[in-house]
Amino acid sequence: MEWGLLLNDPLAGAMASVGAFICGIGTLLSPLRHPVVNAVGTVAAFSAMAVLGALVHGTTWLFLLLLAGAAFAVGLWRTVGVAPGIRGCLLVIGLMITADLAPDVHGGLVIAGWIAVGTGLVVVVWLLPPYGPRFASQRRALAAL
């Protein structure tokens, strides 16, 4: 993303892109509610799992125990439906990303923060008015964002 270039921090751009991509997937899965509600829920849950992964990074046994419990819960959650099961898998991915990539707790929280920035962009995009061929100004605003 452009933030990595502007801040001269490729990790920031990469992690914001990861957050936006994964949250975007979570919001597109058969919404039962308004897409903004799905986006806010996905943002909160995915960001929380990324922070949790950063916090347990240094304690391997705790991370593996937490990962096993989360994977088991997601397997049960799949019985609710395909979309909730996929969203649950995305949350486990958020846990694994920061637990694996974090150099330490502070570095992991920085990574989780950039992931949260990326996921927040998804909410902003869902709040934009509908755009199409008739809405050139909205398309330009979205492209600038």
mmCIF file of N, CA and C in Angstrom:
data_model
loop_
_atom_site.group_PDB
_atom_site.id
_atom_site.type_symbol
_atom_site.label_atom_id
_atom_site.label_comp_id
_atom_site.label_asym_id
_atom_site.label_seq_id
_atom_site.Cartn_x
_atom_site.Cartn_y
_atom_site.Cartn_z
ATOM 1 N N MET A 1 0.834 -1.192 0.000
ATOM 2 C CA MET A 1 0.000 0.000 0.000
ATOM 3 C C MET A 1 0.867 1.238 0.000
ATOM 4 N N GLU A 2 0.233 2.357 -0.191
ATOM 5 C CA GLU A 2 0.944 3.616 -0.271
ATOM 6 C C GLU A 2 1.563 4.018 1.058
ATOM 7 N N TRP A 3 0.990 3.574 2.189
ATOM 8 C CA TRP A 3 1.539 3.957 3.487
ATOM 9 C C TRP A 3 2.954 3.455 3.645
ATOM 10 N N GLY A 4 3.212 2.262 3.162
ATOM 11 C CA GLY A 4 4.557 1.722 3.258
ATOM 12 C C GLY A 4 5.560 2.598 2.545
ATOM 13 N N LEU A 5 5.165 3.154 1.401
ATOM 14 C CA LEU A 5 6.061 4.039 0.666
ATOM 15 C C LEU A 5 6.171 5.399 1.343
ATOM 16 N N LEU A 6 5.045 5.943 1.793
ATOM 17 C CA LEU A 6 5.054 7.269 2.421
ATOM 18 C C LEU A 6 5.839 7.273 3.725
ATOM 19 N N LEU A 7 5.694 6.225 4.505
ATOM 20 C CA LEU A 7 6.365 6.162 5.800
ATOM 21 C C LEU A 7 7.722 5.483 5.732
ATOM 22 N N ASN A 8 8.108 5.045 4.550
ATOM 23 C CA ASN A 8 9.338 4.286 4.370
ATOM 24 C C ASN A 8 9.341 3.060 5.292
ATOM 25 N N ASP A 9 8.186 2.431 5.415
ATOM 26 C CA ASP A 9 8.012 1.257 6.268
ATOM 27 C C ASP A 9 7.206 0.215 5.493
ATOM 28 N N PRO A 10 7.880 -0.659 4.767
ATOM 29 C CA PRO A 10 7.153 -1.651 3.965
ATOM 30 C C PRO A 10 6.261 -2.563 4.806
ATOM 31 N N LEU A 11 6.673 -2.836 6.049
ATOM 32 C CA LEU A 11 5.854 -3.691 6.912
ATOM 33 C C LEU A 11 4.497 -3.050 7.184
ATOM 34 N N ALA A 12 4.473 -1.730 7.376
ATOM 35 C CA ALA A 12 3.206 -1.039 7.627
ATOM 36 C C ALA A 12 2.264 -1.214 6.451
ATOM 37 N N GLY A 13 2.763 -1.000 5.255
ATOM 38 C CA GLY A 13 1.923 -1.167 4.072
ATOM 39 C C GLY A 13 1.463 -2.592 3.883
ATOM 40 N N ALA A 14 2.360 -3.532 4.129
ATOM 41 C CA ALA A 14 2.000 -4.943 3.953
ATOM 42 C C ALA A 14 0.942 -5.374 4.959
ATOM 43 N N MET A 15 1.098 -4.987 6.209
ATOM 44 C CA MET A 15 0.144 -5.414 7.234
ATOM 45 C C MET A 15 -1.198 -4.708 7.070
ATOM 46 N N ALA A 16 -1.200 -3.460 6.649
ATOM 47 C CA ALA A 16 -2.469 -2.774 6.378
ATOM 48 C C ALA A 16 -3.177 -3.453 5.205
ATOM 49 N N SER A 17 -2.411 -3.878 4.206
ATOM 50 C CA SER A 17 -3.003 -4.595 3.069
ATOM 51 C C SER A 17 -3.584 -5.926 3.504
ATOM 52 N N VAL A 18 -2.877 -6.631 4.378
ATOM 53 C CA VAL A 18 -3.381 -7.915 4.888
ATOM 54 C C VAL A 18 -4.686 -7.697 5.641
ATOM 55 N N GLY A 19 -4.717 -6.688 6.503
ATOM 56 C CA GLY A 19 -5.940 -6.400 7.250
ATOM 57 C C GLY A 19 -7.106 -6.054 6.351
ATOM 58 N N ALA A 20 -6.861 -5.212 5.348
ATOM 59 C CA ALA A 20 -7.936 -4.820 4.432
ATOM 60 C C ALA A 20 -8.412 -6.009 3.607
ATOM 61 N N PHE A 21 -7.478 -6.830 3.151
ATOM 62 C CA PHE A 21 -7.840 -7.979 2.323
ATOM 63 C C PHE A 21 -8.676 -8.989 3.107
ATOM 64 N N ILE A 22 -8.208 -9.348 4.277
ATOM 65 C CA ILE A 22 -8.924 -10.371 5.044
ATOM 66 C C ILE A 22 -10.257 -9.847 5.550
ATOM 67 N N CYS A 23 -10.304 -8.604 6.004
ATOM 68 C CA CYS A 23 -11.581 -8.042 6.441
ATOM 69 C C CYS A 23 -12.538 -7.902 5.270
ATOM 70 N N GLY A 24 -12.005 -7.566 4.100
ATOM 71 C CA GLY A 24 -12.842 -7.477 2.898
ATOM 72 C C GLY A 24 -13.475 -8.806 2.560
ATOM 73 N N ILE A 25 -12.721 -9.880 2.687
ATOM 74 C CA ILE A 25 -13.278 -11.220 2.454
ATOM 75 C C ILE A 25 -14.402 -11.491 3.447
ATOM 76 N N GLY A 26 -14.152 -11.169 4.716
ATOM 77 C CA GLY A 26 -15.157 -11.424 5.747
ATOM 78 C C GLY A 26 -16.442 -10.662 5.554
ATOM 79 N N THR A 27 -16.369 -9.488 4.935
ATOM 80 C CA THR A 27 -17.583 -8.694 4.752
ATOM 81 C C THR A 27 -18.370 -9.114 3.519
ATOM 82 N N LEU A 28 -17.720 -9.784 2.590
ATOM 83 C CA LEU A 28 -18.416 -10.170 1.360
ATOM 84 C C LEU A 28 -19.153 -11.502 1.473
ATOM 85 N N LEU A 29 -18.931 -12.238 2.533
ATOM 86 C CA LEU A 29 -19.557 -13.546 2.695
ATOM 87 C C LEU A 29 -21.008 -13.400 3.134
ATOM 88 N N SER A 30 -21.899 -13.889 2.362
ATOM 89 C CA SER A 30 -23.352 -13.886 2.582
ATOM 90 C C SER A 30 -23.789 -13.075 3.794
ATOM 91 N N PRO A 31 -23.909 -11.774 3.629
ATOM 92 C CA PRO A 31 -24.286 -10.932 4.768
ATOM 93 C C PRO A 31 -25.720 -11.179 5.212
ATOM 94 N N LEU A 32 -25.878 -11.432 6.490
ATOM 95 C CA LEU A 32 -27.215 -11.573 7.071
ATOM 96 C C LEU A 32 -27.731 -10.218 7.546
ATOM 97 N N ARG A 33 -26.814 -9.299 7.732
ATOM 98 C CA ARG A 33 -27.145 -7.950 8.173
ATOM 99 C C ARG A 33 -26.609 -6.971 7.141
ATOM 100 N N HIS A 34 -26.689 -5.711 7.455
ATOM 101 C CA HIS A 34 -26.135 -4.690 6.579
ATOM 102 C C HIS A 34 -24.627 -4.907 6.470
ATOM 103 N N PRO A 35 -24.040 -4.697 5.308
ATOM 104 C CA PRO A 35 -22.598 -4.916 5.144
ATOM 105 C C PRO A 35 -21.733 -4.118 6.120
ATOM 106 N N VAL A 36 -22.180 -2.941 6.539
ATOM 107 C CA VAL A 36 -21.392 -2.161 7.495
ATOM 108 C C VAL A 36 -21.355 -2.882 8.842
ATOM 109 N N VAL A 37 -22.464 -3.481 9.241
ATOM 110 C CA VAL A 37 -22.497 -4.233 10.501
ATOM 111 C C VAL A 37 -21.539 -5.420 10.409
ATOM 112 N N ASN A 38 -21.561 -6.133 9.280
ATOM 113 C CA ASN A 38 -20.614 -7.235 9.080
ATOM 114 C C ASN A 38 -19.178 -6.730 9.122
ATOM 115 N N ALA A 39 -18.932 -5.582 8.489
ATOM 116 C CA ALA A 39 -17.572 -5.035 8.448
ATOM 117 C C ALA A 39 -17.095 -4.659 9.849
ATOM 118 N N VAL A 40 -17.931 -3.980 10.619
ATOM 119 C CA VAL A 40 -17.540 -3.569 11.973
ATOM 120 C C VAL A 40 -17.274 -4.793 12.845
ATOM 121 N N GLY A 41 -18.122 -5.805 12.752
ATOM 122 C CA GLY A 41 -17.895 -7.032 13.515
ATOM 123 C C GLY A 41 -16.612 -7.740 13.120
ATOM 124 N N THR A 42 -16.363 -7.805 11.823
ATOM 125 C CA THR A 42 -15.147 -8.453 11.347
ATOM 126 C C THR A 42 -13.920 -7.655 11.757
ATOM 127 N N VAL A 43 -13.993 -6.332 11.668
ATOM 128 C CA VAL A 43 -12.877 -5.472 12.076
ATOM 129 C C VAL A 43 -12.552 -5.691 13.545
ATOM 130 N N ALA A 44 -13.564 -5.651 14.392
ATOM 131 C CA ALA A 44 -13.337 -5.798 15.832
ATOM 132 C C ALA A 44 -12.763 -7.178 16.168
ATOM 133 N N ALA A 45 -13.343 -8.216 15.608
ATOM 134 C CA ALA A 45 -12.891 -9.567 15.930
ATOM 135 C C ALA A 45 -11.498 -9.848 15.374
ATOM 136 N N PHE A 46 -11.250 -9.468 14.125
ATOM 137 C CA PHE A 46 -9.948 -9.742 13.514
ATOM 138 C C PHE A 46 -8.846 -8.943 14.198
ATOM 139 N N SER A 47 -9.117 -7.683 14.521
ATOM 140 C CA SER A 47 -8.113 -6.861 15.209
ATOM 141 C C SER A 47 -7.827 -7.403 16.606
ATOM 142 N N ALA A 48 -8.867 -7.853 17.298
ATOM 143 C CA ALA A 48 -8.669 -8.422 18.630
ATOM 144 C C ALA A 48 -7.826 -9.694 18.570
ATOM 145 N N MET A 49 -8.063 -10.534 17.576
ATOM 146 C CA MET A 49 -7.266 -11.759 17.444
ATOM 147 C C MET A 49 -5.821 -11.433 17.081
ATOM 148 N N ALA A 50 -5.607 -10.371 16.284
ATOM 149 C CA ALA A 50 -4.238 -9.971 15.948
ATOM 150 C C ALA A 50 -3.502 -9.483 17.201
ATOM 151 N N VAL A 51 -4.186 -8.721 18.046
ATOM 152 C CA VAL A 51 -3.579 -8.259 19.304
ATOM 153 C C VAL A 51 -3.295 -9.450 20.214
ATOM 154 N N LEU A 52 -4.225 -10.378 20.299
ATOM 155 C CA LEU A 52 -4.024 -11.567 21.124
ATOM 156 C C LEU A 52 -2.820 -12.370 20.639
ATOM 157 N N GLY A 53 -2.673 -12.502 19.333
ATOM 158 C CA GLY A 53 -1.512 -13.206 18.788
ATOM 159 C C GLY A 53 -0.210 -12.516 19.166
ATOM 160 N N ALA A 54 -0.200 -11.177 19.144
ATOM 161 C CA ALA A 54 1.005 -10.440 19.535
ATOM 162 C C ALA A 54 1.330 -10.656 21.006
ATOM 163 N N LEU A 55 0.305 -10.749 21.835
ATOM 164 C CA LEU A 55 0.536 -10.904 23.271
ATOM 165 C C LEU A 55 1.049 -12.292 23.649
ATOM 166 N N VAL A 56 0.647 -13.313 22.907
ATOM 167 C CA VAL A 56 1.086 -14.680 23.244
ATOM 168 C C VAL A 56 2.274 -15.138 22.411
ATOM 169 N N HIS A 57 2.828 -14.234 21.617
ATOM 170 C CA HIS A 57 3.935 -14.581 20.724
ATOM 171 C C HIS A 57 5.106 -15.234 21.473
ATOM 172 N N GLY A 58 5.498 -14.682 22.589
ATOM 173 C CA GLY A 58 6.686 -15.159 23.295
ATOM 174 C C GLY A 58 6.487 -16.447 24.073
ATOM 175 N N THR A 59 5.265 -16.857 24.267
ATOM 176 C CA THR A 59 4.975 -18.051 25.056
ATOM 177 C C THR A 59 4.401 -19.118 24.116
ATOM 178 N N THR A 60 5.282 -19.958 23.611
ATOM 179 C CA THR A 60 4.886 -20.917 22.573
ATOM 180 C C THR A 60 3.801 -21.858 23.051
ATOM 181 N N TRP A 61 3.926 -22.390 24.265
ATOM 182 C CA TRP A 61 2.936 -23.364 24.732
ATOM 183 C C TRP A 61 1.558 -22.718 24.861
ATOM 184 N N LEU A 62 1.521 -21.444 25.294
ATOM 185 C CA LEU A 62 0.239 -20.751 25.428
ATOM 186 C C LEU A 62 -0.359 -20.471 24.046
ATOM 187 N N PHE A 63 0.496 -20.069 23.104
ATOM 188 C CA PHE A 63 0.024 -19.837 21.745
ATOM 189 C C PHE A 63 -0.556 -21.111 21.144
ATOM 190 N N LEU A 64 0.144 -22.237 21.280
ATOM 191 C CA LEU A 64 -0.344 -23.491 20.701
ATOM 192 C C LEU A 64 -1.642 -23.951 21.360
ATOM 193 N N LEU A 65 -1.742 -23.755 22.657
ATOM 194 C CA LEU A 65 -2.975 -24.109 23.365
ATOM 195 C C LEU A 65 -4.136 -23.227 22.893
ATOM 196 N N LEU A 66 -3.870 -21.945 22.770
ATOM 197 C CA LEU A 66 -4.892 -21.012 22.296
ATOM 198 C C LEU A 66 -5.275 -21.307 20.850
ATOM 199 N N LEU A 67 -4.289 -21.599 20.022
ATOM 200 C CA LEU A 67 -4.549 -21.928 18.624
ATOM 201 C C LEU A 67 -5.392 -23.194 18.502
ATOM 202 N N ALA A 68 -5.081 -24.206 19.290
ATOM 203 C CA ALA A 68 -5.859 -25.443 19.251
ATOM 204 C C ALA A 68 -7.300 -25.193 19.682
ATOM 205 N N GLY A 69 -7.475 -24.416 20.743
ATOM 206 C CA GLY A 69 -8.827 -24.102 21.204
ATOM 207 C C GLY A 69 -9.608 -23.283 20.182
ATOM 208 N N ALA A 70 -8.945 -22.305 19.575
ATOM 209 C CA ALA A 70 -9.614 -21.476 18.571
ATOM 210 C C ALA A 70 -9.971 -22.294 17.334
ATOM 211 N N ALA A 71 -9.055 -23.156 16.893
ATOM 212 C CA ALA A 71 -9.330 -23.988 15.718
ATOM 213 C C ALA A 71 -10.483 -24.950 15.990
ATOM 214 N N PHE A 72 -10.537 -25.507 17.193
ATOM 215 C CA PHE A 72 -11.634 -26.398 17.545
ATOM 216 C C PHE A 72 -12.961 -25.641 17.569
ATOM 217 N N ALA A 73 -12.951 -24.440 18.157
ATOM 218 C CA ALA A 73 -14.174 -23.632 18.218
ATOM 219 C C ALA A 73 -14.642 -23.252 16.819
ATOM 220 N N VAL A 74 -13.710 -22.928 15.940
ATOM 221 C CA VAL A 74 -14.075 -22.575 14.570
ATOM 222 C C VAL A 74 -14.642 -23.784 13.844
ATOM 223 N N GLY A 75 -14.105 -24.965 14.119
ATOM 224 C CA GLY A 75 -14.654 -26.179 13.530
ATOM 225 C C GLY A 75 -16.096 -26.410 13.957
ATOM 226 N N LEU A 76 -16.394 -26.112 15.212
ATOM 227 C CA LEU A 76 -17.782 -26.218 15.677
ATOM 228 C C LEU A 76 -18.646 -25.104 15.089
ATOM 229 N N TRP A 77 -18.056 -23.920 14.944
ATOM 230 C CA TRP A 77 -18.780 -22.772 14.425
ATOM 231 C C TRP A 77 -19.215 -23.017 12.986
ATOM 232 N N ARG A 78 -18.481 -23.842 12.283
ATOM 233 C CA ARG A 78 -18.803 -24.168 10.890
ATOM 234 C C ARG A 78 -20.182 -24.809 10.771
ATOM 235 N N THR A 79 -20.642 -25.452 11.820
ATOM 236 C CA THR A 79 -21.967 -26.074 11.774
ATOM 237 C C THR A 79 -23.080 -25.033 11.672
ATOM 238 N N VAL A 80 -22.793 -23.794 12.047
ATOM 239 C CA VAL A 80 -23.784 -22.715 11.933
ATOM 240 C C VAL A 80 -24.016 -22.355 10.474
ATOM 241 N N GLY A 81 -22.951 -22.461 9.676
ATOM 242 C CA GLY A 81 -23.052 -22.139 8.258
ATOM 243 C C GLY A 81 -21.679 -21.960 7.649
ATOM 244 N N VAL A 82 -21.658 -21.902 6.341
ATOM 245 C CA VAL A 82 -20.385 -21.765 5.637
ATOM 246 C C VAL A 82 -19.755 -20.403 5.913
ATOM 247 N N ALA A 83 -20.535 -19.333 5.793
ATOM 248 C CA ALA A 83 -19.991 -17.983 5.977
ATOM 249 C C ALA A 83 -19.417 -17.781 7.385
ATOM 250 N N PRO A 84 -20.143 -18.163 8.458
ATOM 251 C CA PRO A 84 -19.535 -18.022 9.784
ATOM 252 C C PRO A 84 -18.282 -18.886 9.949
ATOM 253 N N GLY A 85 -18.270 -20.042 9.329
ATOM 254 C CA GLY A 85 -17.081 -20.897 9.401
ATOM 255 C C GLY A 85 -15.879 -20.253 8.739
ATOM 256 N N ILE A 86 -16.091 -19.635 7.581
ATOM 257 C CA ILE A 86 -14.989 -18.959 6.890
ATOM 258 C C ILE A 86 -14.536 -17.743 7.688
ATOM 259 N N ARG A 87 -15.483 -16.983 8.247
ATOM 260 C CA ARG A 87 -15.096 -15.836 9.077
ATOM 261 C C ARG A 87 -14.283 -16.297 10.279
ATOM 262 N N GLY A 88 -14.664 -17.409 10.871
ATOM 263 C CA GLY A 88 -13.908 -17.963 11.991
ATOM 264 C C GLY A 88 -12.500 -18.356 11.580
ATOM 265 N N CYS A 89 -12.367 -18.949 10.409
ATOM 266 C CA CYS A 89 -11.028 -19.297 9.905
ATOM 267 C C CYS A 89 -10.191 -18.045 9.710
ATOM 268 N N LEU A 90 -10.799 -16.977 9.234
ATOM 269 C CA LEU A 90 -10.073 -15.717 9.052
ATOM 270 C C LEU A 90 -9.586 -15.175 10.400
ATOM 271 N N LEU A 91 -10.377 -15.356 11.451
ATOM 272 C CA LEU A 91 -9.958 -14.903 12.776
ATOM 273 C C LEU A 91 -8.762 -15.697 13.276
ATOM 274 N N VAL A 92 -8.770 -16.998 13.032
ATOM 275 C CA VAL A 92 -7.624 -17.824 13.431
ATOM 276 C C VAL A 92 -6.379 -17.407 12.649
ATOM 277 N N ILE A 93 -6.560 -17.033 11.391
ATOM 278 C CA ILE A 93 -5.429 -16.537 10.592
ATOM 279 C C ILE A 93 -4.872 -15.256 11.218
ATOM 280 N N GLY A 94 -5.742 -14.376 11.694
ATOM 281 C CA GLY A 94 -5.282 -13.162 12.371
ATOM 282 C C GLY A 94 -4.449 -13.466 13.597
ATOM 283 N N LEU A 95 -4.852 -14.471 14.346
ATOM 284 C CA LEU A 95 -4.088 -14.907 15.520
ATOM 285 C C LEU A 95 -2.714 -15.411 15.095
ATOM 286 N N MET A 96 -2.679 -16.214 14.050
ATOM 287 C CA MET A 96 -1.414 -16.807 13.613
ATOM 288 C C MET A 96 -0.479 -15.779 12.991
ATOM 289 N N ILE A 97 -1.013 -14.795 12.280
ATOM 290 C CA ILE A 97 -0.153 -13.808 11.607
ATOM 291 C C ILE A 97 0.740 -13.092 12.615
ATOM 292 N N THR A 98 0.118 -12.512 13.620
ATOM 293 C CA THR A 98 0.933 -11.728 14.558
ATOM 294 C C THR A 98 1.727 -12.615 15.498
ATOM 295 N N ALA A 99 1.199 -13.773 15.849
ATOM 296 C CA ALA A 99 1.969 -14.663 16.723
ATOM 297 C C ALA A 99 3.220 -15.163 16.017
ATOM 298 N N ASP A 100 3.146 -15.312 14.712
ATOM 299 C CA ASP A 100 4.294 -15.815 13.960
ATOM 300 C C ASP A 100 5.242 -14.694 13.554
ATOM 301 N N LEU A 101 4.733 -13.554 13.126
ATOM 302 C CA LEU A 101 5.575 -12.494 12.581
ATOM 303 C C LEU A 101 6.135 -11.537 13.621
ATOM 304 N N ALA A 102 5.558 -11.499 14.795
ATOM 305 C CA ALA A 102 5.977 -10.505 15.788
ATOM 306 C C ALA A 102 7.396 -10.784 16.285
ATOM 307 N N PRO A 103 8.266 -9.763 16.228
ATOM 308 C CA PRO A 103 9.601 -9.954 16.773
ATOM 309 C C PRO A 103 9.602 -9.955 18.305
ATOM 310 N N ASP A 104 8.689 -9.204 18.882
ATOM 311 C CA ASP A 104 8.469 -9.155 20.325
ATOM 312 C C ASP A 104 7.064 -8.600 20.536
ATOM 313 N N VAL A 105 6.673 -8.401 21.789
ATOM 314 C CA VAL A 105 5.301 -7.941 22.047
ATOM 315 C C VAL A 105 5.071 -6.556 21.449
ATOM 316 N N HIS A 106 6.005 -5.644 21.639
ATOM 317 C CA HIS A 106 5.826 -4.298 21.092
ATOM 318 C C HIS A 106 5.738 -4.331 19.566
ATOM 319 N N GLY A 107 6.635 -5.065 18.933
ATOM 320 C CA GLY A 107 6.584 -5.181 17.473
ATOM 321 C C GLY A 107 5.299 -5.825 16.999
ATOM 322 N N GLY A 108 4.817 -6.809 17.751
ATOM 323 C CA GLY A 108 3.559 -7.461 17.404
ATOM 324 C C GLY A 108 2.374 -6.527 17.530
ATOM 325 N N LEU A 109 2.398 -5.672 18.539
ATOM 326 C CA LEU A 109 1.307 -4.707 18.691
ATOM 327 C C LEU A 109 1.342 -3.651 17.588
ATOM 328 N N VAL A 110 2.540 -3.311 17.122
ATOM 329 C CA VAL A 110 2.644 -2.396 15.978
ATOM 330 C C VAL A 110 2.047 -3.054 14.735
ATOM 331 N N ILE A 111 2.379 -4.334 14.526
ATOM 332 C CA ILE A 111 1.810 -5.077 13.394
ATOM 333 C C ILE A 111 0.292 -5.131 13.516
ATOM 334 N N ALA A 112 -0.199 -5.448 14.709
ATOM 335 C CA ALA A 112 -1.651 -5.519 14.921
ATOM 336 C C ALA A 112 -2.300 -4.160 14.692
ATOM 337 N N GLY A 113 -1.612 -3.088 15.050
ATOM 338 C CA GLY A 113 -2.146 -1.747 14.811
ATOM 339 C C GLY A 113 -2.287 -1.443 13.327
ATOM 340 N N TRP A 114 -1.283 -1.816 12.537
ATOM 341 C CA TRP A 114 -1.381 -1.591 11.095
ATOM 342 C C TRP A 114 -2.435 -2.493 10.466
ATOM 343 N N ILE A 115 -2.596 -3.691 10.988
ATOM 344 C CA ILE A 115 -3.679 -4.554 10.511
ATOM 345 C C ILE A 115 -5.025 -3.890 10.804
ATOM 346 N N ALA A 116 -5.159 -3.322 11.993
ATOM 347 C CA ALA A 116 -6.411 -2.644 12.355
ATOM 348 C C ALA A 116 -6.674 -1.435 11.460
ATOM 349 N N VAL A 117 -5.620 -0.718 11.073
ATOM 350 C CA VAL A 117 -5.789 0.413 10.148
ATOM 351 C C VAL A 117 -6.343 -0.099 8.814
ATOM 352 N N GLY A 118 -5.778 -1.184 8.323
ATOM 353 C CA GLY A 118 -6.258 -1.762 7.064
ATOM 354 C C GLY A 118 -7.694 -2.234 7.152
ATOM 355 N N THR A 119 -8.049 -2.855 8.275
ATOM 356 C CA THR A 119 -9.427 -3.310 8.419
ATOM 357 C C THR A 119 -10.382 -2.129 8.540
ATOM 358 N N GLY A 120 -9.917 -1.054 9.169
ATOM 359 C CA GLY A 120 -10.749 0.141 9.275
ATOM 360 C C GLY A 120 -11.073 0.753 7.920
ATOM 361 N N LEU A 121 -10.153 0.614 6.977
ATOM 362 C CA LEU A 121 -10.424 1.119 5.627
ATOM 363 C C LEU A 121 -11.609 0.400 4.991
ATOM 364 N N VAL A 122 -11.789 -0.862 5.328
ATOM 365 C CA VAL A 122 -12.917 -1.609 4.775
ATOM 366 C C VAL A 122 -14.236 -0.999 5.253
ATOM 367 N N VAL A 123 -14.293 -0.614 6.513
ATOM 368 C CA VAL A 123 -15.504 0.029 7.032
ATOM 369 C C VAL A 123 -15.744 1.352 6.313
ATOM 370 N N VAL A 124 -14.675 2.119 6.098
ATOM 371 C CA VAL A 124 -14.806 3.394 5.385
ATOM 372 C C VAL A 124 -15.361 3.160 3.988
ATOM 373 N N VAL A 125 -14.856 2.155 3.317
ATOM 374 C CA VAL A 125 -15.328 1.866 1.955
ATOM 375 C C VAL A 125 -16.801 1.474 1.969
ATOM 376 N N TRP A 126 -17.225 0.672 2.941
ATOM 377 C CA TRP A 126 -18.636 0.280 3.009
ATOM 378 C C TRP A 126 -19.533 1.470 3.328
ATOM 379 N N LEU A 127 -18.995 2.493 3.986
ATOM 380 C CA LEU A 127 -19.799 3.667 4.312
ATOM 381 C C LEU A 127 -19.961 4.617 3.132
ATOM 382 N N LEU A 128 -19.128 4.461 2.109
ATOM 383 C CA LEU A 128 -19.256 5.307 0.927
ATOM 384 C C LEU A 128 -20.579 5.023 0.218
ATOM 385 N N PRO A 129 -21.139 6.013 -0.421
ATOM 386 C CA PRO A 129 -22.387 5.770 -1.155
ATOM 387 C C PRO A 129 -22.135 4.824 -2.331
ATOM 388 N N PRO A 130 -23.194 4.217 -2.828
ATOM 389 C CA PRO A 130 -23.020 3.324 -3.984
ATOM 390 C C PRO A 130 -22.440 4.114 -5.150
ATOM 391 N N TYR A 131 -21.595 3.461 -5.893
ATOM 392 C CA TYR A 131 -21.013 4.134 -7.038
ATOM 393 C C TYR A 131 -21.095 3.213 -8.239
ATOM 394 N N GLY A 132 -21.127 3.810 -9.368
ATOM 395 C CA GLY A 132 -21.214 3.086 -10.625
ATOM 396 C C GLY A 132 -20.857 4.047 -11.730
ATOM 397 N N PRO A 133 -21.268 3.765 -12.944
ATOM 398 C CA PRO A 133 -20.925 4.660 -14.049
ATOM 399 C C PRO A 133 -21.455 6.079 -13.844
ATOM 400 N N ARG A 134 -22.567 6.216 -13.098
ATOM 401 C CA ARG A 134 -23.152 7.545 -12.922
ATOM 402 C C ARG A 134 -22.475 8.341 -11.813
ATOM 403 N N PHE A 135 -21.637 7.701 -10.984
ATOM 404 C CA PHE A 135 -21.081 8.358 -9.817
ATOM 405 C C PHE A 135 -19.568 8.492 -9.948
ATOM 406 N N ALA A 136 -19.128 9.292 -10.909
ATOM 407 C CA ALA A 136 -17.693 9.441 -11.165
ATOM 408 C C ALA A 136 -16.968 10.067 -9.976
ATOM 409 N N SER A 137 -17.611 10.992 -9.277
ATOM 410 C CA SER A 137 -16.946 11.648 -8.146
ATOM 411 C C SER A 137 -16.684 10.655 -7.014
ATOM 412 N N GLN A 138 -17.623 9.743 -6.761
ATOM 413 C CA GLN A 138 -17.391 8.732 -5.727
ATOM 414 C C GLN A 138 -16.267 7.786 -6.134
ATOM 415 N N ARG A 139 -16.207 7.419 -7.406
ATOM 416 C CA ARG A 139 -15.125 6.542 -7.861
ATOM 417 C C ARG A 139 -13.777 7.214 -7.685
ATOM 418 N N ARG A 140 -13.701 8.503 -7.989
ATOM 419 C CA ARG A 140 -12.442 9.221 -7.817
ATOM 420 C C ARG A 140 -12.068 9.323 -6.338
ATOM 421 N N ALA A 141 -13.059 9.570 -5.471
ATOM 422 C CA ALA A 141 -12.795 9.649 -4.033
ATOM 423 C C ALA A 141 -12.309 8.304 -3.497
ATOM 424 N N LEU A 142 -12.918 7.229 -3.959
ATOM 425 C CA LEU A 142 -12.507 5.895 -3.525
ATOM 426 C C LEU A 142 -11.107 5.576 -4.038
ATOM 427 N N ALA A 143 -10.814 5.949 -5.269
ATOM 428 C CA ALA A 143 -9.476 5.711 -5.826
ATOM 429 C C ALA A 143 -8.425 6.500 -5.048
ATOM 430 N N ALA A 144 -8.763 7.740 -4.653
ATOM 431 C CA ALA A 144 -7.818 8.544 -3.879
ATOM 432 C C ALA A 144 -7.602 7.949 -2.496
ATOM 433 N N LEU A 145 -8.662 7.371 -1.919
ATOM 434 C CA LEU A 145 -8.528 6.761 -0.600
ATOM 435 C C LEU A 145 -7.632 5.558 -0.667
#
